[in-house]
mmCIF file of C-alpha atoms in Angstrom:
data_model
loop_
_atom_site.group_PDB
_atom_site.id
_atom_site.type_symbol
_atom_site.label_atom_id
_atom_site.label_comp_id
_atom_site.label_asym_id
_atom_site.label_seq_id
_atom_site.Cartn_x
_atom_site.Cartn_y
_atom_site.Cartn_z
ATOM 1 C CA LYS K 20 12.727 -16.207 -43.714
ATOM 2 C CA LEU K 21 11.476 -19.751 -43.708
ATOM 3 C CA VAL K 22 9.008 -20.660 -46.497
ATOM 4 C CA PHE K 23 7.178 -23.988 -46.691
ATOM 5 C CA ALA K 24 6.113 -25.509 -50.019
ATOM 6 C CA ASP K 25 4.044 -28.484 -51.208
ATOM 7 C CA GLY K 26 5.224 -31.939 -50.246
ATOM 8 C CA GLY K 27 6.940 -30.928 -46.996
ATOM 9 C CA GLY K 28 9.759 -28.981 -48.592
ATOM 10 C CA TYR K 29 11.086 -25.720 -47.196
ATOM 11 C CA SER K 30 13.383 -22.898 -48.283
ATOM 12 C CA ILE K 31 15.462 -20.509 -46.204
ATOM 13 C CA VAL K 32 15.399 -17.124 -47.947
ATOM 14 C CA ASP K 33 17.708 -14.151 -47.203
ATOM 15 C CA ASN K 34 15.442 -11.264 -46.134
ATOM 16 C CA ALA K 35 17.650 -8.599 -47.682
ATOM 17 C CA THR K 36 18.237 -10.166 -51.115
ATOM 18 C CA GLU K 37 15.213 -12.510 -51.373
ATOM 19 C CA THR K 38 17.545 -15.296 -52.565
ATOM 20 C CA THR K 39 17.251 -18.887 -51.381
ATOM 21 C CA VAL K 40 20.284 -19.795 -49.281
ATOM 22 C CA ALA K 41 19.207 -23.330 -48.291
ATOM 23 C CA SER K 42 16.374 -25.779 -48.814
ATOM 24 C CA GLY K 43 15.348 -29.207 -47.632
ATOM 25 C CA ALA K 44 12.562 -31.572 -46.668
ATOM 26 C CA PHE K 45 10.662 -31.109 -43.419
ATOM 27 C CA ASP K 46 10.546 -34.196 -41.165
ATOM 28 C CA PRO K 47 7.239 -34.115 -39.196
ATOM 29 C CA ALA K 48 8.625 -36.631 -36.663
ATOM 30 C CA ASP K 49 11.634 -34.417 -35.785
ATOM 31 C CA ARG K 50 10.107 -30.950 -36.536
ATOM 32 C CA THR K 51 13.583 -29.372 -36.166
ATOM 33 C CA LEU K 52 15.270 -27.347 -38.924
ATOM 34 C CA ARG K 53 18.980 -26.466 -38.833
ATOM 35 C CA TYR K 54 20.972 -23.915 -40.803
ATOM 36 C CA GLY K 55 24.457 -22.853 -39.696
ATOM 37 C CA ASN K 56 24.265 -21.990 -35.987
ATOM 38 C CA TRP K 57 20.477 -21.622 -36.148
ATOM 39 C CA LYS K 58 18.036 -24.250 -34.966
ATOM 40 C CA VAL K 59 14.254 -23.896 -35.268
ATOM 41 C CA THR K 60 11.836 -26.364 -33.703
ATOM 42 C CA MET K 61 8.290 -26.182 -35.043
ATOM 43 C CA GLY K 62 5.379 -26.615 -32.640
ATOM 44 C CA GLY K 63 3.236 -28.280 -35.276
ATOM 45 C CA VAL K 64 3.303 -29.325 -38.913
ATOM 46 C CA PRO K 65 3.443 -26.342 -41.307
ATOM 47 C CA SER K 66 1.172 -26.105 -44.343
ATOM 48 C CA ASN K 67 1.947 -25.148 -47.911
ATOM 49 C CA GLY K 68 2.668 -21.407 -48.112
ATOM 50 C CA ASP K 69 3.406 -20.921 -44.405
ATOM 51 C CA THR K 70 6.114 -18.298 -44.019
ATOM 52 C CA PHE K 71 8.071 -17.426 -40.882
ATOM 53 C CA VAL K 72 10.270 -14.340 -40.797
ATOM 54 C CA ILE K 73 13.300 -14.774 -38.578
ATOM 55 C CA LYS K 74 15.192 -11.609 -37.682
ATOM 56 C CA PRO K 75 16.930 -10.006 -34.696
ATOM 57 C CA ASN K 76 14.716 -8.623 -31.948
ATOM 58 C CA GLU K 77 14.343 -4.905 -32.625
ATOM 59 C CA ASP K 78 11.524 -4.498 -30.118
ATOM 60 C CA PRO K 79 12.707 -4.494 -26.487
ATOM 61 C CA ARG K 80 9.666 -6.478 -25.340
ATOM 62 C CA GLY K 81 10.690 -10.022 -24.519
ATOM 63 C CA ASP K 82 14.240 -9.429 -23.359
ATOM 64 C CA ASN K 83 15.744 -7.781 -20.305
ATOM 65 C CA ARG K 84 16.441 -4.389 -21.883
ATOM 66 C CA MET K 85 13.229 -2.919 -20.499
ATOM 67 C CA ALA K 86 13.869 -4.305 -16.993
ATOM 68 C CA ALA K 87 17.430 -2.977 -17.062
ATOM 69 C CA ALA K 88 16.192 0.448 -18.205
ATOM 70 C CA ILE K 89 13.627 0.524 -15.396
ATOM 71 C CA ALA K 90 16.313 -0.449 -12.873
ATOM 72 C CA ARG K 91 18.527 2.417 -14.083
ATOM 73 C CA ILE K 92 15.735 4.950 -13.510
ATOM 74 C CA GLN K 93 16.414 4.971 -9.769
ATOM 75 C CA ASP K 94 19.895 6.386 -10.381
ATOM 76 C CA ARG K 95 18.848 9.180 -12.771
ATOM 77 C CA LYS K 96 19.067 12.682 -11.336
ATOM 78 C CA ASP K 97 17.270 14.468 -14.177
ATOM 79 C CA LEU K 98 13.961 12.644 -13.904
ATOM 80 C CA LEU K 99 12.152 14.880 -11.392
ATOM 81 C CA GLY K 100 13.835 18.163 -12.271
ATOM 82 C CA THR K 101 15.302 18.515 -8.774
ATOM 83 C CA GLY K 102 18.776 17.160 -9.453
ATOM 84 C CA GLN K 103 18.146 14.259 -7.080
ATOM 85 C CA THR K 104 17.472 10.566 -7.579
ATOM 86 C CA ILE K 105 14.066 9.049 -6.887
ATOM 87 C CA GLN K 106 15.410 7.534 -3.645
ATOM 88 C CA GLN K 107 16.731 10.908 -2.472
ATOM 89 C CA GLU K 108 13.415 12.570 -3.349
ATOM 90 C CA TYR K 109 11.534 9.827 -1.461
ATOM 91 C CA GLU K 110 13.730 10.389 1.603
ATOM 92 C CA ASN K 111 13.006 14.132 1.409
ATOM 93 C CA ILE K 112 9.266 13.441 1.264
ATOM 94 C CA VAL K 113 9.493 11.115 4.288
ATOM 95 C CA ASP K 114 11.438 13.802 6.180
ATOM 96 C CA ARG K 115 8.830 16.451 5.319
ATOM 97 C CA VAL K 116 5.938 14.190 6.311
ATOM 98 C CA GLY K 117 7.673 13.382 9.603
ATOM 99 C CA ALA K 118 8.261 17.061 10.348
ATOM 100 C CA LEU K 119 4.634 17.891 9.517
ATOM 101 C CA ALA K 120 3.457 15.072 11.796
ATOM 102 C CA VAL K 121 5.525 16.448 14.683
ATOM 103 C CA GLN K 122 4.153 19.954 14.022
ATOM 104 C CA ALA K 123 0.615 18.554 14.006
ATOM 105 C CA GLU K 124 1.199 16.825 17.358
ATOM 106 C CA ILE K 125 2.585 20.032 18.866
ATOM 107 C CA GLY K 126 -0.393 21.969 17.503
ATOM 108 C CA ARG K 127 -2.813 19.385 18.904
ATOM 109 C CA ASP K 128 -1.195 19.553 22.350
ATOM 110 C CA ALA K 129 -1.228 23.363 22.303
ATOM 111 C CA THR K 130 -4.891 23.417 21.266
ATOM 112 C CA ARG K 131 -5.772 20.960 24.024
ATOM 113 C CA THR K 132 -3.980 23.154 26.601
ATOM 114 C CA VAL K 133 -5.785 26.289 25.379
ATOM 115 C CA LYS K 134 -9.125 24.426 25.546
ATOM 116 C CA ASP K 135 -8.439 23.251 29.119
ATOM 117 C CA HIS K 136 -7.474 26.770 30.236
ATOM 118 C CA ALA K 137 -10.589 28.209 28.587
ATOM 119 C CA ARG K 138 -12.812 25.655 30.355
ATOM 120 C CA GLU K 139 -11.229 26.454 33.725
ATOM 121 C CA ALA K 140 -11.666 30.187 33.126
ATOM 122 C CA ARG K 141 -15.332 29.692 32.170
ATOM 123 C CA GLU K 142 -15.962 27.620 35.279
ATOM 124 C CA ARG K 143 -14.361 30.273 37.495
ATOM 125 C CA VAL K 144 -16.506 33.006 35.940
ATOM 126 C CA SER K 145 -19.742 31.009 35.960
ATOM 127 C CA GLY K 146 -19.155 29.917 39.543
ATOM 128 C CA VAL K 147 -19.471 26.247 38.628
ATOM 129 C CA ASN K 148 -16.484 24.045 39.155
ATOM 130 C CA LEU K 149 -17.289 20.462 38.278
ATOM 131 C CA ASP K 150 -14.685 19.069 40.662
ATOM 132 C CA GLU K 151 -16.061 21.094 43.575
ATOM 133 C CA GLU K 152 -19.640 20.158 42.659
ATOM 134 C CA LEU K 153 -18.734 16.474 42.621
ATOM 135 C CA ALA K 154 -17.060 16.758 46.033
ATOM 136 C CA ASP K 155 -20.166 18.517 47.423
ATOM 137 C CA LEU K 156 -22.466 15.826 46.003
ATOM 138 C CA LEU K 157 -20.403 13.105 47.654
ATOM 139 C CA ARG K 158 -20.489 14.986 50.962
ATOM 140 C CA TYR K 159 -24.308 15.385 50.744
ATOM 141 C CA GLN K 160 -24.728 11.712 49.888
ATOM 142 C CA GLN K 161 -22.726 10.684 52.952
ATOM 143 C CA ALA K 162 -24.740 13.059 55.173
ATOM 144 C CA TYR K 163 -28.047 11.663 53.872
ATOM 145 C CA GLN K 164 -26.853 8.104 54.447
ATOM 146 C CA ALA K 165 -25.825 8.975 58.026
ATOM 147 C CA ASN K 166 -29.197 10.673 58.694
ATOM 148 C CA ALA K 167 -31.012 7.624 57.285
ATOM 149 C CA GLN K 168 -29.179 5.417 59.779
ATOM 150 C CA VAL K 169 -30.096 7.764 62.666
ATOM 151 C CA ILE K 170 -33.769 7.669 61.596
ATOM 152 C CA GLN K 171 -33.695 3.862 61.365
ATOM 153 C CA ALA K 172 -32.157 3.626 64.847
ATOM 154 C CA ALA K 173 -34.768 6.026 66.258
ATOM 155 C CA SER K 174 -37.541 4.022 64.586
ATOM 156 C CA ARG K 175 -36.279 0.804 66.180
ATOM 157 C CA ILE K 176 -36.061 2.439 69.608
ATOM 158 C CA PHE K 177 -39.581 3.850 69.248
ATOM 159 C CA ASP K 178 -40.904 0.438 68.128
ATOM 160 C CA ALA K 179 -39.197 -1.227 71.080
ATOM 161 C CA LEU K 180 -40.775 1.295 73.512
ATOM 162 C CA LEU K 181 -44.210 0.746 72.016
ATOM 163 C CA GLN K 182 -43.887 -2.985 72.391
ATOM 164 C CA ARG K 183 -43.073 -2.699 76.102
ATOM 165 C CA LEU K 184 -46.020 -0.551 76.891
#
């Protein structure tokens, strides 16, 4: 650990034995401490009694161990209890969803066909066929239009006769 004392001095203390292995004066202009292969740069100026414990990272947060462990999850076959990897399980789910979608489409088409047949049967029994009724309405409309033209022509002829008399 790194312990700062009065007057800008510091000591490097072995964590296991609590013995001082090095000491020196802290230079506020440089703010860098060196010991063996270690180099520590301070972000500010330490105060008397400030202590920094320097030890290996025992917590996986902050390095790539967690990311590597997460990446390895995709290859594990014991995770879901099916003996397959997550990718294989995902592919199975996509296959099942696709098959269910096809079944739903077939069911929809079959239901639509049954509905159409039921409507046709009802129309045959009730004596009302919408297609035939529409054709009859169009025929009546044309007949009325033709009769209206005959009446208009007769009215003009009658008016012309009255004017000559």
